[in-house]
Coordinates of C-alpha atoms in Angstrom, one line a residue:
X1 CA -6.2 19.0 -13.6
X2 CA -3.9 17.4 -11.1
X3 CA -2.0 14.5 -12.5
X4 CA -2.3 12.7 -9.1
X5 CA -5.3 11.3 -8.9
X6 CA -7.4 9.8 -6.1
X7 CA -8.1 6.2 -7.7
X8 CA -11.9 5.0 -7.8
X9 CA -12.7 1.5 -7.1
X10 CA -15.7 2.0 -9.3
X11 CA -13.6 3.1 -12.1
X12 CA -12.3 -0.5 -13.9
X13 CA -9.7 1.0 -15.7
X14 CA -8.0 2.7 -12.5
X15 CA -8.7 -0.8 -10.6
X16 CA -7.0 -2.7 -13.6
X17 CA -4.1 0.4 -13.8
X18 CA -3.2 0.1 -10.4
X19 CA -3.6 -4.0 -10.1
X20 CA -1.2 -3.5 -13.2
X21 CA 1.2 -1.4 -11.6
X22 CA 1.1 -3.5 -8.5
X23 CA 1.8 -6.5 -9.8
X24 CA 4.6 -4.9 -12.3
X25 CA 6.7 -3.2 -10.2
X26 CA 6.7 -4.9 -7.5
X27 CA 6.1 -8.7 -8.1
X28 CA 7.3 -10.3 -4.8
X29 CA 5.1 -8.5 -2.1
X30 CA 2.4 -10.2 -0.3
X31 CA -0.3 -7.8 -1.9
X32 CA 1.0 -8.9 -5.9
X33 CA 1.6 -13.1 -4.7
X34 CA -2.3 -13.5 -3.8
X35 CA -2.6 -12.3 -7.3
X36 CA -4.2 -9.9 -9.8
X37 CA -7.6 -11.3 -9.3
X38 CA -7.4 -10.5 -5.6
X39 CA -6.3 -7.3 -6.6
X40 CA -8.8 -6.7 -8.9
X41 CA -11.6 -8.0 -7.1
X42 CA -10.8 -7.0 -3.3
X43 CA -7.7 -5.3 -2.3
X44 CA -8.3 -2.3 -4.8
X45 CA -12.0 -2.2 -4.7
X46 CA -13.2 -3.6 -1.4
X47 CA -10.5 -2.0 1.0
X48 CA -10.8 1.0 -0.8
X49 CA -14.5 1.6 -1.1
X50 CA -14.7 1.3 3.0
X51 CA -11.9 3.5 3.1
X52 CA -9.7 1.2 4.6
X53 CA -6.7 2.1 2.2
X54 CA -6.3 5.0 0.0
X55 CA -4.6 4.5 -3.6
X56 CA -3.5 7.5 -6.2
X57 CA -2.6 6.9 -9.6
X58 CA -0.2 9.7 -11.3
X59 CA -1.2 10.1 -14.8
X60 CA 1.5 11.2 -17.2
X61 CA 0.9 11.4 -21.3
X62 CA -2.6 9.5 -21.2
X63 CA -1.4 6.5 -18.9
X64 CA -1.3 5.7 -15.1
X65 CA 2.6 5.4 -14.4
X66 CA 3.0 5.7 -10.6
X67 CA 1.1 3.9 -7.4
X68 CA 0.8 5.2 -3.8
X69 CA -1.0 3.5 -1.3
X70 CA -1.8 4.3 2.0
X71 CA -4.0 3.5 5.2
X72 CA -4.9 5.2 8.2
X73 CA -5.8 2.1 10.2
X74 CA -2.5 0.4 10.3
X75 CA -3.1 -2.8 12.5
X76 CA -6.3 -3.5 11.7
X77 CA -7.1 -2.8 8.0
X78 CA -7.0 -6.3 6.5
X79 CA -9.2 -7.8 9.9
X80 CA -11.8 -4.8 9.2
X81 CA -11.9 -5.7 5.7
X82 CA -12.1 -9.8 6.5
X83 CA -15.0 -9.0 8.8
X84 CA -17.1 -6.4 6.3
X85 CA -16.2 -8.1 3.0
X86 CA -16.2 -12.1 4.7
X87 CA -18.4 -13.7 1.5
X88 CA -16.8 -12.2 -1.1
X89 CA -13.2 -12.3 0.6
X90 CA -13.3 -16.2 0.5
X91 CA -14.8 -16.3 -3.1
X92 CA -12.2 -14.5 -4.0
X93 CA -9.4 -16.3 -2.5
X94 CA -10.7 -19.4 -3.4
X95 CA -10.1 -18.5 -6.9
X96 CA -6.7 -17.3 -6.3
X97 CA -5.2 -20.5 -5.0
X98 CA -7.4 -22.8 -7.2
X99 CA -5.1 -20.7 -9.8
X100 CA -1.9 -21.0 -8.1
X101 CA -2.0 -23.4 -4.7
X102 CA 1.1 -22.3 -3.6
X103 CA -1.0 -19.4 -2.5
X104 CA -2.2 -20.8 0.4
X105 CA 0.7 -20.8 2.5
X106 CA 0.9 -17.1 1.9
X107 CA -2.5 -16.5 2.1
X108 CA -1.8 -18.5 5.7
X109 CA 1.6 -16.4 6.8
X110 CA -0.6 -12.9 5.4
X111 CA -3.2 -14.4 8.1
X112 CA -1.0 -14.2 10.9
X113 CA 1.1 -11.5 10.1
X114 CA -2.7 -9.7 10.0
X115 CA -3.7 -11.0 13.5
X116 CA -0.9 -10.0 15.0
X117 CA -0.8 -6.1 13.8
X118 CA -4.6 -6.4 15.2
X119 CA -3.2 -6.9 18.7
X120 CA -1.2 -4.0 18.6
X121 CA -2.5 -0.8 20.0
X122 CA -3.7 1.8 17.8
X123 CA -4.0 5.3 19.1
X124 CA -5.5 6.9 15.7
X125 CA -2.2 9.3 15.4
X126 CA -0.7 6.4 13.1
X127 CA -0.7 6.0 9.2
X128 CA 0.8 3.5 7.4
X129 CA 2.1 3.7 3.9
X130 CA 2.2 0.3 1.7
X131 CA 3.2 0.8 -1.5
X132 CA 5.1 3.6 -3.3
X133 CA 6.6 2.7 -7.4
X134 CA 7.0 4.5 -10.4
X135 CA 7.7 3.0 -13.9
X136 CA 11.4 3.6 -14.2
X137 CA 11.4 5.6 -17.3
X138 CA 9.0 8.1 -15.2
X139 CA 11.7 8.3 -12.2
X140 CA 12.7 11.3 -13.3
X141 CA 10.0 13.2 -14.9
X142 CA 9.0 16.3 -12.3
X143 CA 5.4 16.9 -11.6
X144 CA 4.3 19.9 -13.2
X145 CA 2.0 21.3 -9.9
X146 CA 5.2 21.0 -7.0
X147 CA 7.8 20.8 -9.6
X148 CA 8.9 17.1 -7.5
X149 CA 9.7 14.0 -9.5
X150 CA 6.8 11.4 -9.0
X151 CA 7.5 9.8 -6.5
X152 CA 8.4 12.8 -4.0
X153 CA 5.1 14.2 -5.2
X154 CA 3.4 11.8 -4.4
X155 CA 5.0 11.0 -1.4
X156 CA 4.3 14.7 -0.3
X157 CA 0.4 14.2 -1.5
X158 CA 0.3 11.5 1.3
X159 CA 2.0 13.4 4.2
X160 CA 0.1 16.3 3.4
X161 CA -3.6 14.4 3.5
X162 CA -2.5 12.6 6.8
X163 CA -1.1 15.8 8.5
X164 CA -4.4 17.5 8.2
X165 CA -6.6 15.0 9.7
X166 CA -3.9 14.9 13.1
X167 CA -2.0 11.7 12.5
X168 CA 1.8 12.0 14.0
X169 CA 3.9 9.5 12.4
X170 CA 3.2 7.1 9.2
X171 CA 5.1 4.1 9.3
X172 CA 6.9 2.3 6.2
X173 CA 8.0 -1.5 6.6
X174 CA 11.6 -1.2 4.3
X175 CA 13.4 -4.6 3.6
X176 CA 16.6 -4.6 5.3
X177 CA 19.0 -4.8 1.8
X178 CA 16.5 -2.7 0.2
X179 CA 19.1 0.9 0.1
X180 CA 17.6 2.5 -2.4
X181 CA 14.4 3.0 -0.1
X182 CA 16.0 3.8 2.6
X183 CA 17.8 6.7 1.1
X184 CA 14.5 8.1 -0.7
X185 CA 13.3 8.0 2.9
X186 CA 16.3 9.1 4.9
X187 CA 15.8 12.5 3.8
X188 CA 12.5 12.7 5.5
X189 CA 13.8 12.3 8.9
X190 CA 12.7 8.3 9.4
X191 CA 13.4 6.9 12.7
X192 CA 13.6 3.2 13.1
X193 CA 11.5 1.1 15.3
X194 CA 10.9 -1.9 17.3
X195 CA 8.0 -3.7 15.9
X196 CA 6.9 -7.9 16.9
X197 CA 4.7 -8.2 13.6
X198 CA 7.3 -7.4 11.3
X199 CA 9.3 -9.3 9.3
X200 CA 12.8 -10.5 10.4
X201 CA 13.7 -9.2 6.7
X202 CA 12.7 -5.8 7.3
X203 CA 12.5 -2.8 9.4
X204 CA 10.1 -1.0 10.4
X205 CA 10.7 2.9 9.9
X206 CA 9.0 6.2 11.5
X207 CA 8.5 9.4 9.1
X208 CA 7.4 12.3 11.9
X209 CA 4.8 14.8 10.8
X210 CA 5.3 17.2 13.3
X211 CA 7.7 19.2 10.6
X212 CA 6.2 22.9 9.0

């Protein structure tokens, strides 16, 4: 059995192992401030049930240790999922910033940032990845199918499932100071990009499929 595993949303212990993961390793996205309830209860379950992201979980020594999560609907994956999933969506944000109130100004900047991807033109050649971590102490363990550490494995999982349904490019948003990501990623041949909806903190990088 592969240790990469295509995560269920109707599989509580893989919602709660990636929300885990998530929220772990990195603390300080958009995705982990909303909180683990709106990870548990829509961004890991809802977007992934319509298919609107993708999520694997690598399993190593009877636990999930690595995340990768993907979408092939770039600019519009968070609208599709407001408009499908509207009653439960504000449930479950309601709940989030009754927990924490600073929530809703990034509930409101996570708003606009989504309306304005939704304006951008999408040609159905485009993927997006939006989360890649690994538990530290795993960094370096090698997968035992492609003989990759995690992370490249997974990484290569991705490109691989993208390349065979004819997207062209997948897109990562990397934080400007963020080197270490950058030089994972440099080695794949990422081209940088103009992009209005982005960040001024980051950049938005190309990785090109059209390789062997």
């Amino acid at each position: 059995m592969s240790p990469i595993v295509s995560m269920n949303p109707d599989d509580p212990g893989q919602v709660k192992a990636a929300a885990e993961l998530h929220k772990c390793l990195l603390p300080h996205s958009p995705v982990s401030r909303l909180g683990y309830f709106f990870m548990k209860k829509f961004y890991y379950t809802k977007l992934v049930r319509a298919g609107l992201i993708r999520c694997d979980l690598y399993r190593e020594n009877g636990r999930y240790v690595a995340l990768s999560v993907s979408t092939g609907h770039p600019f519009t994956f968070m609208e599709e999922g407001k408009k499908r999933y509207w009653t439960d969506l504000c449930f479950v944000l309601v709940v989030s910033v009754l927990q924490w109130p600073p929530r809703a100004l990034i509930l409101w900047s996570m708003a606009l940032r989504s309306r304005n991807r939704s304006h951008q033109e999408d040609t159905g050649k485009i993927a997006e990845y939006l989360t890649l971590c690994v538990l530290p102490e795993y960094a370096s363990v090698k997968d035992s199918e492609s003989g990759l550490t995690v992370s490249h494995a997974m990484l290569s999982k991705t490109t691989a499932y993208f390349k065979s349904r004819g997207f062209e490019e997948i897109h990562l948003v990397i934080e400007k100071e963020n080197r270490l990501a950058f030089r994972f990623y440099e080695r794949y041949g990422i081209v940088a990009k103009e992009a209005p909806y982005i960040p001024g903190h980051c950049v938005l990088a190309s990785l090109p499929l059209d390789g062997p």
